[in-house]
Amino acid sequence: MKAIRLLVMLTMAVLSSVSGYAYEPLVQEGIVWNTSHEEREYNSSPYTVIDSWYFDAPVKMYGKTYLPFKHKNHIFGYMRQDGDKVYLLVDGDNISDIWYYNENRDRFELSTGDEVLIYDFGARVGDKYMSVSMDEHGFFHAYPEMVEVCVVKADTVMVNGHERRR
């Protein structure tokens, strides 16, 4: 009987430790990730440049809490996450002068303190939303354009035999 109880407890401990991972939001202090791209100087072989990006300590701006998005201690923007959605603050300094035209060719301009949806992890195939343009390395422009994003594929990954969206 003791052997069966021990076996059941051991099995439950192992299963609970591998049953999956808790959701981790993208925007949180201390998160660091690397990007890489190739560069080339005149008449030389290409070389790989690796850059580290990170979220710094939260700050209150316009009545909400944002995390500075940094590279080498330079702030590229302020972001916050609310559920599945990640927003970029139009802070007037790092990100400013955002405008777009709707389908009727009416011009809309975002003001300092407004937000732009940049990621919607809950979006489904076929969903559309307006976001900001980025350069070829995925960086934000200081004066980005609004562009329509259309979800054409939902990326998934297998975790402990279960397919999960990422």
PDB file of C-alpha atoms in Angstrom:
ATOM      1  CA  MET A   1       0.000   0.000   0.000  1.00  0.00           C
ATOM      2  CA  LYS A   2       2.833   2.384   0.882  1.00  0.00           C
ATOM      3  CA  ALA A   3       4.522   1.609  -2.430  1.00  0.00           C
ATOM      4  CA  ILE A   4       1.348   2.453  -4.372  1.00  0.00           C
ATOM      5  CA  ARG A   5       0.864   5.712  -2.424  1.00  0.00           C
ATOM      6  CA  LEU A   6       4.502   6.651  -3.040  1.00  0.00           C
ATOM      7  CA  LEU A   7       4.168   5.826  -6.744  1.00  0.00           C
ATOM      8  CA  VAL A   8       0.973   7.940  -7.045  1.00  0.00           C
ATOM      9  CA  MET A   9       2.610  10.892  -5.237  1.00  0.00           C
ATOM     10  CA  LEU A  10       5.714  10.658  -7.410  1.00  0.00           C
ATOM     11  CA  THR A  11       3.621  10.461 -10.588  1.00  0.00           C
ATOM     12  CA  MET A  12       1.555  13.493  -9.542  1.00  0.00           C
ATOM     13  CA  ALA A  13       4.703  15.478  -8.743  1.00  0.00           C
ATOM     14  CA  VAL A  14       6.224  14.703 -12.126  1.00  0.00           C
ATOM     15  CA  LEU A  15       3.002  15.458 -14.016  1.00  0.00           C
ATOM     16  CA  SER A  16       2.470  18.762 -12.226  1.00  0.00           C
ATOM     17  CA  SER A  17       6.024  19.857 -13.002  1.00  0.00           C
ATOM     18  CA  VAL A  18       5.686  19.177 -16.758  1.00  0.00           C
ATOM     19  CA  SER A  19       2.001  19.954 -17.274  1.00  0.00           C
ATOM     20  CA  GLY A  20       2.779  23.221 -19.026  1.00  0.00           C
ATOM     21  CA  TYR A  21       4.049  26.683 -18.568  1.00  0.00           C
ATOM     22  CA  ALA A  22       2.237  29.714 -17.259  1.00  0.00           C
ATOM     23  CA  TYR A  23       1.620  32.461 -19.766  1.00  0.00           C
ATOM     24  CA  GLU A  24       4.418  35.024 -19.772  1.00  0.00           C
ATOM     25  CA  PRO A  25       3.512  38.489 -21.047  1.00  0.00           C
ATOM     26  CA  LEU A  26       5.823  40.104 -23.588  1.00  0.00           C
ATOM     27  CA  VAL A  27       6.038  43.465 -21.810  1.00  0.00           C
ATOM     28  CA  GLN A  28       7.670  43.025 -18.411  1.00  0.00           C
ATOM     29  CA  GLU A  29      10.669  44.566 -16.702  1.00  0.00           C
ATOM     30  CA  GLY A  30      13.956  42.742 -17.256  1.00  0.00           C
ATOM     31  CA  ILE A  31      12.892  40.816 -20.355  1.00  0.00           C
ATOM     32  CA  VAL A  32      15.847  40.794 -22.769  1.00  0.00           C
ATOM     33  CA  TRP A  33      16.042  39.407 -26.281  1.00  0.00           C
ATOM     34  CA  ASN A  34      18.563  39.568 -29.043  1.00  0.00           C
ATOM     35  CA  THR A  35      18.173  40.454 -32.692  1.00  0.00           C
ATOM     36  CA  SER A  36      20.715  39.900 -35.413  1.00  0.00           C
ATOM     37  CA  HIS A  37      21.272  41.245 -38.890  1.00  0.00           C
ATOM     38  CA  GLU A  38      24.096  41.347 -41.391  1.00  0.00           C
ATOM     39  CA  GLU A  39      26.038  44.459 -42.272  1.00  0.00           C
ATOM     40  CA  ARG A  40      28.749  45.051 -44.806  1.00  0.00           C
ATOM     41  CA  GLU A  41      31.313  47.774 -45.186  1.00  0.00           C
ATOM     42  CA  TYR A  42      32.591  48.815 -48.599  1.00  0.00           C
ATOM     43  CA  ASN A  43      34.412  45.887 -50.336  1.00  0.00           C
ATOM     44  CA  SER A  44      34.312  43.660 -47.269  1.00  0.00           C
ATOM     45  CA  SER A  45      32.655  40.436 -46.266  1.00  0.00           C
ATOM     46  CA  PRO A  46      29.337  40.661 -44.429  1.00  0.00           C
ATOM     47  CA  TYR A  47      29.384  40.347 -40.670  1.00  0.00           C
ATOM     48  CA  THR A  48      26.642  39.656 -38.162  1.00  0.00           C
ATOM     49  CA  VAL A  49      25.567  42.336 -35.716  1.00  0.00           C
ATOM     50  CA  ILE A  50      23.777  41.165 -32.568  1.00  0.00           C
ATOM     51  CA  ASP A  51      21.790  43.723 -30.580  1.00  0.00           C
ATOM     52  CA  SER A  52      20.156  43.321 -27.163  1.00  0.00           C
ATOM     53  CA  TRP A  53      16.802  44.945 -26.463  1.00  0.00           C
ATOM     54  CA  TYR A  54      15.081  45.143 -23.084  1.00  0.00           C
ATOM     55  CA  PHE A  55      12.253  46.603 -21.029  1.00  0.00           C
ATOM     56  CA  ASP A  56      13.350  48.851 -18.163  1.00  0.00           C
ATOM     57  CA  ALA A  57      11.587  49.858 -14.928  1.00  0.00           C
ATOM     58  CA  PRO A  58       7.954  50.984 -15.248  1.00  0.00           C
ATOM     59  CA  VAL A  59       7.089  54.682 -15.425  1.00  0.00           C
ATOM     60  CA  LYS A  60       3.737  56.487 -15.108  1.00  0.00           C
ATOM     61  CA  MET A  61       2.805  58.589 -18.127  1.00  0.00           C
ATOM     62  CA  TYR A  62      -0.576  59.976 -19.130  1.00  0.00           C
ATOM     63  CA  GLY A  63      -2.283  58.094 -16.304  1.00  0.00           C
ATOM     64  CA  LYS A  64      -0.997  54.644 -17.303  1.00  0.00           C
ATOM     65  CA  THR A  65       2.060  52.525 -16.521  1.00  0.00           C
ATOM     66  CA  TYR A  66       4.514  51.950 -19.374  1.00  0.00           C
ATOM     67  CA  LEU A  67       7.841  50.183 -19.655  1.00  0.00           C
ATOM     68  CA  PRO A  68      10.626  51.902 -21.579  1.00  0.00           C
ATOM     69  CA  PHE A  69      11.757  49.798 -24.550  1.00  0.00           C
ATOM     70  CA  LYS A  70      15.541  50.231 -24.693  1.00  0.00           C
ATOM     71  CA  HIS A  71      18.653  49.409 -26.662  1.00  0.00           C
ATOM     72  CA  LYS A  72      22.041  50.393 -25.192  1.00  0.00           C
ATOM     73  CA  ASN A  73      20.339  52.680 -22.630  1.00  0.00           C
ATOM     74  CA  HIS A  74      18.535  54.578 -25.409  1.00  0.00           C
ATOM     75  CA  ILE A  75      14.743  54.642 -25.150  1.00  0.00           C
ATOM     76  CA  PHE A  76      13.025  53.731 -28.416  1.00  0.00           C
ATOM     77  CA  GLY A  77       9.499  53.933 -27.055  1.00  0.00           C
ATOM     78  CA  TYR A  78       7.180  53.154 -24.167  1.00  0.00           C
ATOM     79  CA  MET A  79       4.953  50.074 -24.176  1.00  0.00           C
ATOM     80  CA  ARG A  80       2.325  48.486 -22.009  1.00  0.00           C
ATOM     81  CA  GLN A  81       0.429  45.221 -22.240  1.00  0.00           C
ATOM     82  CA  ASP A  82      -3.236  44.748 -21.434  1.00  0.00           C
ATOM     83  CA  GLY A  83      -4.192  41.092 -21.779  1.00  0.00           C
ATOM     84  CA  ASP A  84      -3.390  39.935 -25.317  1.00  0.00           C
ATOM     85  CA  LYS A  85      -2.759  43.438 -26.626  1.00  0.00           C
ATOM     86  CA  VAL A  86       0.509  45.422 -26.592  1.00  0.00           C
ATOM     87  CA  TYR A  87       0.353  49.189 -27.002  1.00  0.00           C
ATOM     88  CA  LEU A  88       2.981  51.748 -28.002  1.00  0.00           C
ATOM     89  CA  LEU A  89       2.698  55.251 -26.545  1.00  0.00           C
ATOM     90  CA  VAL A  90       2.862  58.259 -28.841  1.00  0.00           C
ATOM     91  CA  ASP A  91       5.108  60.140 -26.413  1.00  0.00           C
ATOM     92  CA  GLY A  92       5.942  63.085 -28.665  1.00  0.00           C
ATOM     93  CA  ASP A  93       9.655  62.476 -28.208  1.00  0.00           C
ATOM     94  CA  ASN A  94      10.611  58.964 -29.348  1.00  0.00           C
ATOM     95  CA  ILE A  95       7.393  58.289 -31.269  1.00  0.00           C
ATOM     96  CA  SER A  96       5.510  61.224 -32.773  1.00  0.00           C
ATOM     97  CA  ASP A  97       3.719  62.579 -35.820  1.00  0.00           C
ATOM     98  CA  ILE A  98       1.685  59.481 -36.618  1.00  0.00           C
ATOM     99  CA  TRP A  99      -1.090  59.923 -39.151  1.00  0.00           C
ATOM    100  CA  TYR A 100      -3.099  57.815 -41.546  1.00  0.00           C
ATOM    101  CA  TYR A 101      -5.959  57.871 -44.027  1.00  0.00           C
ATOM    102  CA  ASN A 102      -9.055  55.735 -43.654  1.00  0.00           C
ATOM    103  CA  GLU A 103     -10.894  54.085 -46.533  1.00  0.00           C
ATOM    104  CA  ASN A 104     -12.736  57.366 -47.264  1.00  0.00           C
ATOM    105  CA  ARG A 105      -9.396  59.176 -47.566  1.00  0.00           C
ATOM    106  CA  ASP A 106     -10.045  61.120 -44.334  1.00  0.00           C
ATOM    107  CA  ARG A 107      -6.800  62.027 -42.571  1.00  0.00           C
ATOM    108  CA  PHE A 108      -6.400  61.128 -38.892  1.00  0.00           C
ATOM    109  CA  GLU A 109      -3.526  62.274 -36.717  1.00  0.00           C
ATOM    110  CA  LEU A 110      -2.517  60.773 -33.379  1.00  0.00           C
ATOM    111  CA  SER A 111      -1.572  63.157 -30.593  1.00  0.00           C
ATOM    112  CA  THR A 112       0.941  62.906 -27.780  1.00  0.00           C
ATOM    113  CA  GLY A 113      -0.567  60.612 -25.155  1.00  0.00           C
ATOM    114  CA  ASP A 114      -2.425  58.437 -27.681  1.00  0.00           C
ATOM    115  CA  GLU A 115      -1.603  54.749 -28.068  1.00  0.00           C
ATOM    116  CA  VAL A 116      -1.109  52.485 -31.059  1.00  0.00           C
ATOM    117  CA  LEU A 117      -1.845  48.757 -30.997  1.00  0.00           C
ATOM    118  CA  ILE A 118       1.358  47.024 -32.097  1.00  0.00           C
ATOM    119  CA  TYR A 119       0.649  43.378 -31.223  1.00  0.00           C
ATOM    120  CA  ASP A 120      -2.604  41.508 -30.725  1.00  0.00           C
ATOM    121  CA  PHE A 121      -1.785  38.007 -29.561  1.00  0.00           C
ATOM    122  CA  GLY A 122      -5.502  37.173 -29.464  1.00  0.00           C
ATOM    123  CA  ALA A 123      -6.012  37.997 -33.143  1.00  0.00           C
ATOM    124  CA  ARG A 124      -7.314  35.240 -35.377  1.00  0.00           C
ATOM    125  CA  VAL A 125      -6.659  34.528 -39.045  1.00  0.00           C
ATOM    126  CA  GLY A 126      -8.529  37.148 -41.062  1.00  0.00           C
ATOM    127  CA  ASP A 127      -8.515  39.793 -38.304  1.00  0.00           C
ATOM    128  CA  LYS A 128      -7.284  43.254 -39.294  1.00  0.00           C
ATOM    129  CA  TYR A 129      -6.051  46.201 -37.247  1.00  0.00           C
ATOM    130  CA  MET A 130      -4.022  49.364 -37.727  1.00  0.00           C
ATOM    131  CA  SER A 131      -0.460  49.438 -36.391  1.00  0.00           C
ATOM    132  CA  VAL A 132       2.785  51.354 -36.923  1.00  0.00           C
ATOM    133  CA  SER A 133       5.337  50.722 -39.648  1.00  0.00           C
ATOM    134  CA  MET A 134       8.752  49.339 -38.786  1.00  0.00           C
ATOM    135  CA  ASP A 135      12.036  49.259 -40.646  1.00  0.00           C
ATOM    136  CA  GLU A 136      13.657  46.172 -42.185  1.00  0.00           C
ATOM    137  CA  HIS A 137      15.150  45.176 -38.806  1.00  0.00           C
ATOM    138  CA  GLY A 138      11.865  45.475 -36.908  1.00  0.00           C
ATOM    139  CA  PHE A 139      12.700  48.816 -35.271  1.00  0.00           C
ATOM    140  CA  PHE A 140      10.193  51.636 -34.895  1.00  0.00           C
ATOM    141  CA  HIS A 141      10.631  54.733 -37.013  1.00  0.00           C
ATOM    142  CA  ALA A 142      10.592  58.062 -35.134  1.00  0.00           C
ATOM    143  CA  TYR A 143       7.859  59.193 -37.556  1.00  0.00           C
ATOM    144  CA  PRO A 144       6.070  55.955 -38.437  1.00  0.00           C
ATOM    145  CA  GLU A 145       3.158  55.504 -40.777  1.00  0.00           C
ATOM    146  CA  MET A 146       0.032  53.654 -39.790  1.00  0.00           C
ATOM    147  CA  VAL A 147      -0.340  50.436 -41.760  1.00  0.00           C
ATOM    148  CA  GLU A 148      -3.066  47.828 -41.862  1.00  0.00           C
ATOM    149  CA  VAL A 149      -2.066  44.491 -40.369  1.00  0.00           C
ATOM    150  CA  CYS A 150      -3.946  41.431 -41.588  1.00  0.00           C
ATOM    151  CA  VAL A 151      -3.428  38.135 -39.773  1.00  0.00           C
ATOM    152  CA  VAL A 152      -2.784  35.496 -42.425  1.00  0.00           C
ATOM    153  CA  LYS A 153      -1.389  32.742 -40.199  1.00  0.00           C
ATOM    154  CA  ALA A 154      -1.352  32.014 -36.469  1.00  0.00           C
ATOM    155  CA  ASP A 155       2.003  30.677 -35.313  1.00  0.00           C
ATOM    156  CA  THR A 156       1.946  27.794 -32.843  1.00  0.00           C
ATOM    157  CA  VAL A 157       4.476  25.767 -30.916  1.00  0.00           C
ATOM    158  CA  MET A 158       4.196  22.363 -29.231  1.00  0.00           C
ATOM    159  CA  VAL A 159       4.556  22.445 -25.429  1.00  0.00           C
ATOM    160  CA  ASN A 160       4.289  19.115 -23.633  1.00  0.00           C
ATOM    161  CA  GLY A 161       2.256  17.642 -26.469  1.00  0.00           C
ATOM    162  CA  HIS A 162      -0.177  20.585 -26.596  1.00  0.00           C
ATOM    163  CA  GLU A 163      -0.236  23.102 -29.402  1.00  0.00           C
ATOM    164  CA  ARG A 164      -0.026  26.683 -28.113  1.00  0.00           C
ATOM    165  CA  ARG A 165      -0.201  30.045 -29.855  1.00  0.00           C
ATOM    166  CA  ARG A 166       2.799  32.285 -29.489  1.00  0.00           C
TER     167      ARG A 166
END
